[in-house]
Tab-separated table of C-alpha atoms in Angstrom:
chain	number	residue	atom	x	y	z
J	21	MET	CA	51.140	193.352	-85.214
J	22	GLN	CA	48.566	190.991	-83.759
J	23	ASP	CA	45.394	189.548	-85.245
J	24	SER	CA	43.002	190.722	-82.527
J	25	PRO	CA	42.888	193.637	-80.071
J	26	SER	CA	44.355	193.044	-76.634
J	27	GLN	CA	46.089	195.879	-74.816
J	28	ALA	CA	48.069	199.043	-75.437
J	29	PRO	CA	51.687	198.598	-76.566
J	30	ARG	CA	54.362	198.949	-73.905
J	31	THR	CA	55.679	202.139	-75.529
J	32	GLY	CA	52.969	204.180	-73.761
J	33	ARG	CA	51.256	205.087	-76.989
J	34	PRO	CA	47.557	204.271	-77.283
J	35	ALA	CA	46.824	200.974	-78.962
J	36	LEU	CA	46.089	201.315	-82.654
J	37	ILE	CA	43.430	198.974	-84.039
J	38	LEU	CA	42.538	198.612	-87.696
J	39	ALA	CA	38.881	197.600	-87.943
J	40	SER	CA	39.194	195.706	-91.193
J	41	SER	CA	39.834	192.288	-92.698
J	42	SER	CA	41.296	193.852	-95.870
J	43	ARG	CA	44.850	192.867	-96.625
J	44	TYR	CA	45.191	196.017	-98.755
J	45	ARG	CA	44.416	198.301	-95.820
J	46	ARG	CA	46.708	196.291	-93.563
J	47	GLU	CA	49.581	196.600	-96.035
J	48	LEU	CA	49.003	200.340	-96.349
J	49	LEU	CA	48.996	200.876	-92.587
J	50	GLU	CA	52.239	198.912	-92.326
J	51	ARG	CA	53.907	201.671	-94.339
J	52	LEU	CA	53.722	203.934	-91.273
J	53	ARG	CA	56.007	201.553	-89.309
J	54	ILE	CA	53.912	201.733	-86.163
J	55	PRO	CA	52.504	198.861	-84.092
J	56	PHE	CA	48.865	198.022	-84.685
J	57	GLU	CA	46.373	195.228	-84.317
J	58	THR	CA	43.526	194.155	-86.545
J	59	ALA	CA	39.962	193.166	-85.757
J	60	VAL	CA	37.120	192.228	-88.077
J	61	PRO	CA	33.998	194.379	-87.520
J	62	ALA	CA	30.703	192.502	-87.615
J	63	ILE	CA	28.376	194.921	-89.387
J	64	ASP	CA	25.848	194.889	-92.208
J	65	GLU	CA	27.418	196.719	-95.160
J	66	THR	CA	24.224	196.963	-97.218
J	67	PRO	CA	23.580	200.535	-98.455
J	68	HIS	CA	20.420	202.159	-97.120
J	69	PRO	CA	17.658	202.975	-99.626
J	70	GLY	CA	18.243	206.390	-101.188
J	71	GLU	CA	21.615	206.767	-99.482
J	72	THR	CA	24.290	208.670	-101.383
J	73	PRO	CA	27.648	206.933	-102.005
J	74	GLU	CA	29.393	209.439	-99.737
J	75	ALA	CA	26.881	208.844	-96.944
J	76	THR	CA	27.224	205.065	-97.300
J	77	ALA	CA	31.014	205.176	-97.111
J	78	LEU	CA	31.054	207.535	-94.118
J	79	ARG	CA	28.384	205.592	-92.227
J	80	LEU	CA	30.115	202.244	-92.738
J	81	ALA	CA	33.574	203.551	-91.837
J	82	ALA	CA	32.237	204.925	-88.550
J	83	ALA	CA	30.184	201.786	-87.899
J	84	LYS	CA	33.232	199.559	-88.322
J	85	ALA	CA	35.218	201.595	-85.801
J	86	ARG	CA	32.330	201.612	-83.314
J	87	ALA	CA	31.764	197.857	-83.640
J	88	VAL	CA	35.382	197.027	-82.861
J	89	ALA	CA	35.560	199.572	-80.013
J	90	ALA	CA	32.402	198.113	-78.463
J	91	ALA	CA	33.957	194.645	-78.460
J	92	LEU	CA	36.977	195.712	-76.396
J	93	PRO	CA	37.031	194.379	-72.834
J	94	ALA	CA	35.860	196.628	-70.035
J	95	GLY	CA	38.709	198.643	-68.601
J	96	ALA	CA	40.886	198.268	-71.686
J	97	SER	CA	43.604	200.867	-72.177
J	98	ARG	CA	43.050	203.776	-74.525
J	99	ALA	CA	42.886	202.826	-78.184
J	100	LEU	CA	42.459	204.593	-81.499
J	101	VAL	CA	40.238	202.470	-83.735
J	102	ILE	CA	40.464	203.002	-87.489
J	103	GLY	CA	37.478	202.240	-89.691
J	104	SER	CA	37.476	202.647	-93.457
J	105	ASP	CA	35.102	201.953	-96.311
J	106	GLN	CA	35.141	202.588	-100.039
J	107	VAL	CA	32.257	203.059	-102.438
J	108	ALA	CA	32.696	203.531	-106.184
J	109	THR	CA	30.042	205.278	-108.228
J	110	PHE	CA	29.213	206.463	-111.728
J	111	ASP	CA	25.963	207.489	-113.365
J	112	GLY	CA	24.546	207.754	-109.857
J	113	ARG	CA	24.987	204.023	-109.207
J	114	GLN	CA	27.061	202.462	-106.469
J	115	ILE	CA	29.614	199.872	-107.555
J	116	GLY	CA	30.576	197.229	-105.035
J	117	LYS	CA	33.015	194.330	-104.988
J	118	PRO	CA	32.237	192.081	-107.961
J	119	GLY	CA	32.938	188.748	-106.277
J	120	THR	CA	33.052	186.834	-109.577
J	121	HIS	CA	34.820	187.049	-112.914
J	122	GLU	CA	31.573	187.606	-114.779
J	123	ARG	CA	30.452	190.502	-112.598
J	124	ALA	CA	33.920	192.063	-112.695
J	125	LEU	CA	33.908	191.968	-116.486
J	126	GLU	CA	30.483	193.617	-116.527
J	127	GLN	CA	31.783	196.378	-114.252
J	128	LEU	CA	34.810	197.083	-116.420
J	129	GLN	CA	32.743	197.015	-119.604
J	130	ALA	CA	30.336	199.567	-118.140
J	131	MET	CA	33.132	201.864	-116.917
J	132	ARG	CA	35.458	201.878	-119.922
J	133	GLY	CA	35.953	205.333	-121.327
J	134	ARG	CA	34.102	206.785	-118.324
J	135	ASP	CA	34.899	208.773	-115.182
J	136	VAL	CA	34.286	206.945	-111.901
J	137	LEU	CA	34.316	208.476	-108.415
J	138	PHE	CA	35.726	206.485	-105.505
J	139	HIS	CA	34.629	207.610	-102.033
J	140	SER	CA	37.229	206.409	-99.508
J	141	ALA	CA	35.833	207.197	-96.069
J	142	LEU	CA	37.965	207.130	-92.944
J	143	SER	CA	36.955	207.157	-89.282
J	144	VAL	CA	39.161	207.284	-86.182
J	145	LEU	CA	37.482	206.636	-82.835
J	146	ASP	CA	39.239	207.503	-79.557
J	147	THR	CA	38.031	205.055	-76.918
J	148	ALA	CA	39.169	207.380	-74.112
J	149	THR	CA	36.806	210.170	-75.131
J	150	GLY	CA	34.315	208.449	-77.417
J	151	GLN	CA	35.005	211.095	-80.047
J	152	THR	CA	35.054	210.095	-83.709
J	153	ASP	CA	36.787	211.954	-86.529
J	154	THR	CA	35.556	211.111	-90.031
J	155	VAL	CA	36.447	212.241	-93.549
J	156	ASP	CA	35.589	211.285	-97.120
J	157	VAL	CA	38.462	211.387	-99.620
J	158	VAL	CA	37.223	211.435	-103.209
J	159	THR	CA	39.284	210.079	-106.104
J	160	LYS	CA	38.268	210.629	-109.722
J	161	VAL	CA	39.374	207.853	-112.066
J	162	ARG	CA	39.078	207.829	-115.838
J	163	PHE	CA	39.069	204.329	-117.334
J	164	ARG	CA	40.576	203.601	-120.727
J	165	ASP	CA	38.282	202.428	-123.521
J	166	LEU	CA	39.717	198.922	-123.885
J	167	PRO	CA	38.301	195.923	-125.784
J	168	ASP	CA	36.668	192.992	-124.020
J	169	ALA	CA	39.694	190.754	-124.668
J	170	ALA	CA	42.008	193.137	-122.802
J	171	LEU	CA	39.608	193.447	-119.866
J	172	ASP	CA	39.209	189.683	-119.664
J	173	ALA	CA	42.987	189.157	-119.799
J	174	TYR	CA	43.487	191.626	-116.976
J	175	LEU	CA	40.908	189.960	-114.760
J	176	ARG	CA	42.437	186.532	-115.292
J	177	ALA	CA	45.900	187.872	-114.503
J	178	GLU	CA	45.045	189.729	-111.292
J	179	THR	CA	41.636	188.374	-110.135
J	180	PRO	CA	40.599	191.630	-108.398
J	181	TYR	CA	37.212	190.265	-107.374
J	182	ASP	CA	37.456	191.679	-103.849
J	183	CYS	CA	38.033	195.256	-105.057
J	184	ALA	CA	35.314	197.842	-105.649
J	185	GLY	CA	35.513	198.729	-109.325
J	186	SER	CA	37.440	195.557	-110.255
J	187	ALA	CA	40.793	197.284	-110.811
J	188	LYS	CA	43.876	197.333	-108.564
J	189	ALA	CA	45.594	200.654	-109.226
J	190	GLU	CA	48.598	199.462	-107.207
J	191	GLY	CA	49.108	196.552	-109.610
J	192	LEU	CA	48.408	195.689	-113.233
J	193	GLY	CA	45.095	197.503	-112.977
J	194	ILE	CA	46.950	200.775	-113.555
J	195	ALA	CA	47.000	199.789	-117.241
J	196	LEU	CA	43.210	200.150	-117.304
J	197	LEU	CA	43.319	203.771	-116.180
J	198	GLU	CA	43.719	206.934	-118.214
J	199	ALA	CA	44.006	209.324	-115.265
J	200	ILE	CA	43.690	209.569	-111.471
J	201	GLU	CA	42.801	212.789	-109.658
J	202	SER	CA	43.102	212.796	-105.860
J	203	ASP	CA	44.584	214.708	-102.936
J	204	ASP	CA	45.651	211.414	-101.352
J	205	PRO	CA	47.412	208.828	-103.552
J	206	THR	CA	46.683	205.911	-101.208
J	207	ALA	CA	42.952	206.615	-101.000
J	208	LEU	CA	42.169	204.642	-104.148
J	209	ILE	CA	43.866	201.539	-102.694
J	210	GLY	CA	41.550	201.729	-99.696
J	211	LEU	CA	43.169	203.646	-96.813
J	212	PRO	CA	43.904	207.392	-97.240
J	213	LEU	CA	47.218	207.693	-95.397
J	214	ILE	CA	47.559	211.474	-95.694
J	215	ALA	CA	44.186	211.921	-94.007
J	216	LEU	CA	44.927	209.157	-91.494
J	217	THR	CA	48.270	210.583	-90.382
J	218	ARG	CA	46.629	213.995	-89.941
J	219	MET	CA	43.906	212.448	-87.790
J	220	LEU	CA	46.350	210.414	-85.697
J	221	LEU	CA	48.536	213.447	-85.040
J	222	ALA	CA	45.449	215.450	-84.056
J	223	ALA	CA	44.589	212.672	-81.571
J	224	GLY	CA	48.064	212.979	-80.034
J	225	TYR	CA	49.555	209.842	-81.526
J	226	PRO	CA	53.373	210.312	-81.785
J	227	LEU	CA	53.929	209.135	-85.351
J	228	LEU	CA	57.385	210.599	-85.790
J	229	GLU	CA	58.725	210.477	-82.240
J	230	THR	CA	61.214	207.933	-80.939
J	231	GLN	CA	59.681	205.884	-78.157
J	232	ALA	CA	61.645	204.465	-75.262
């Protein structure tokens, strides 16, 4: 894996580019054991006024893929560019990355004992055709009703300040959750792999074929 897009791998498969700076998405994509590169998309991630959480997530996932595809050099070999974005919401409000301990604690206090929806949008852009496939995978999470001291202890142990909703389900954050309902277990972490593998196979990417 390389840090920036260059050219298609010598296997003959199209280049695979993850349009994200997230280490969580990178680690998830590594589970597929396929070569890929990463590139950071330069886009404004501010939600539009009146935009639904689903619309925000889908728009940003597609925008990330388009931004990275547009930055590829002229004449570059075919690539599949993966964009992803996640928006958490409850009571009709969008919940972003807290950034600080204080804001994370406020998020967890507001969500305890409540159901929260996580919209994990995925977009795959084929640079050969310009076609984009997008999907929104929704995960319903019920948070436990825990005291402030427990929430504070969790935040100090795991510092999940770069995670929407302030809880890492793949780590200690699972202790904050009462239940998770989803068709794709990796969606909550940030990259829905069931949806992604379906989209890559539909685009002709040989996920399970031995390459010479």
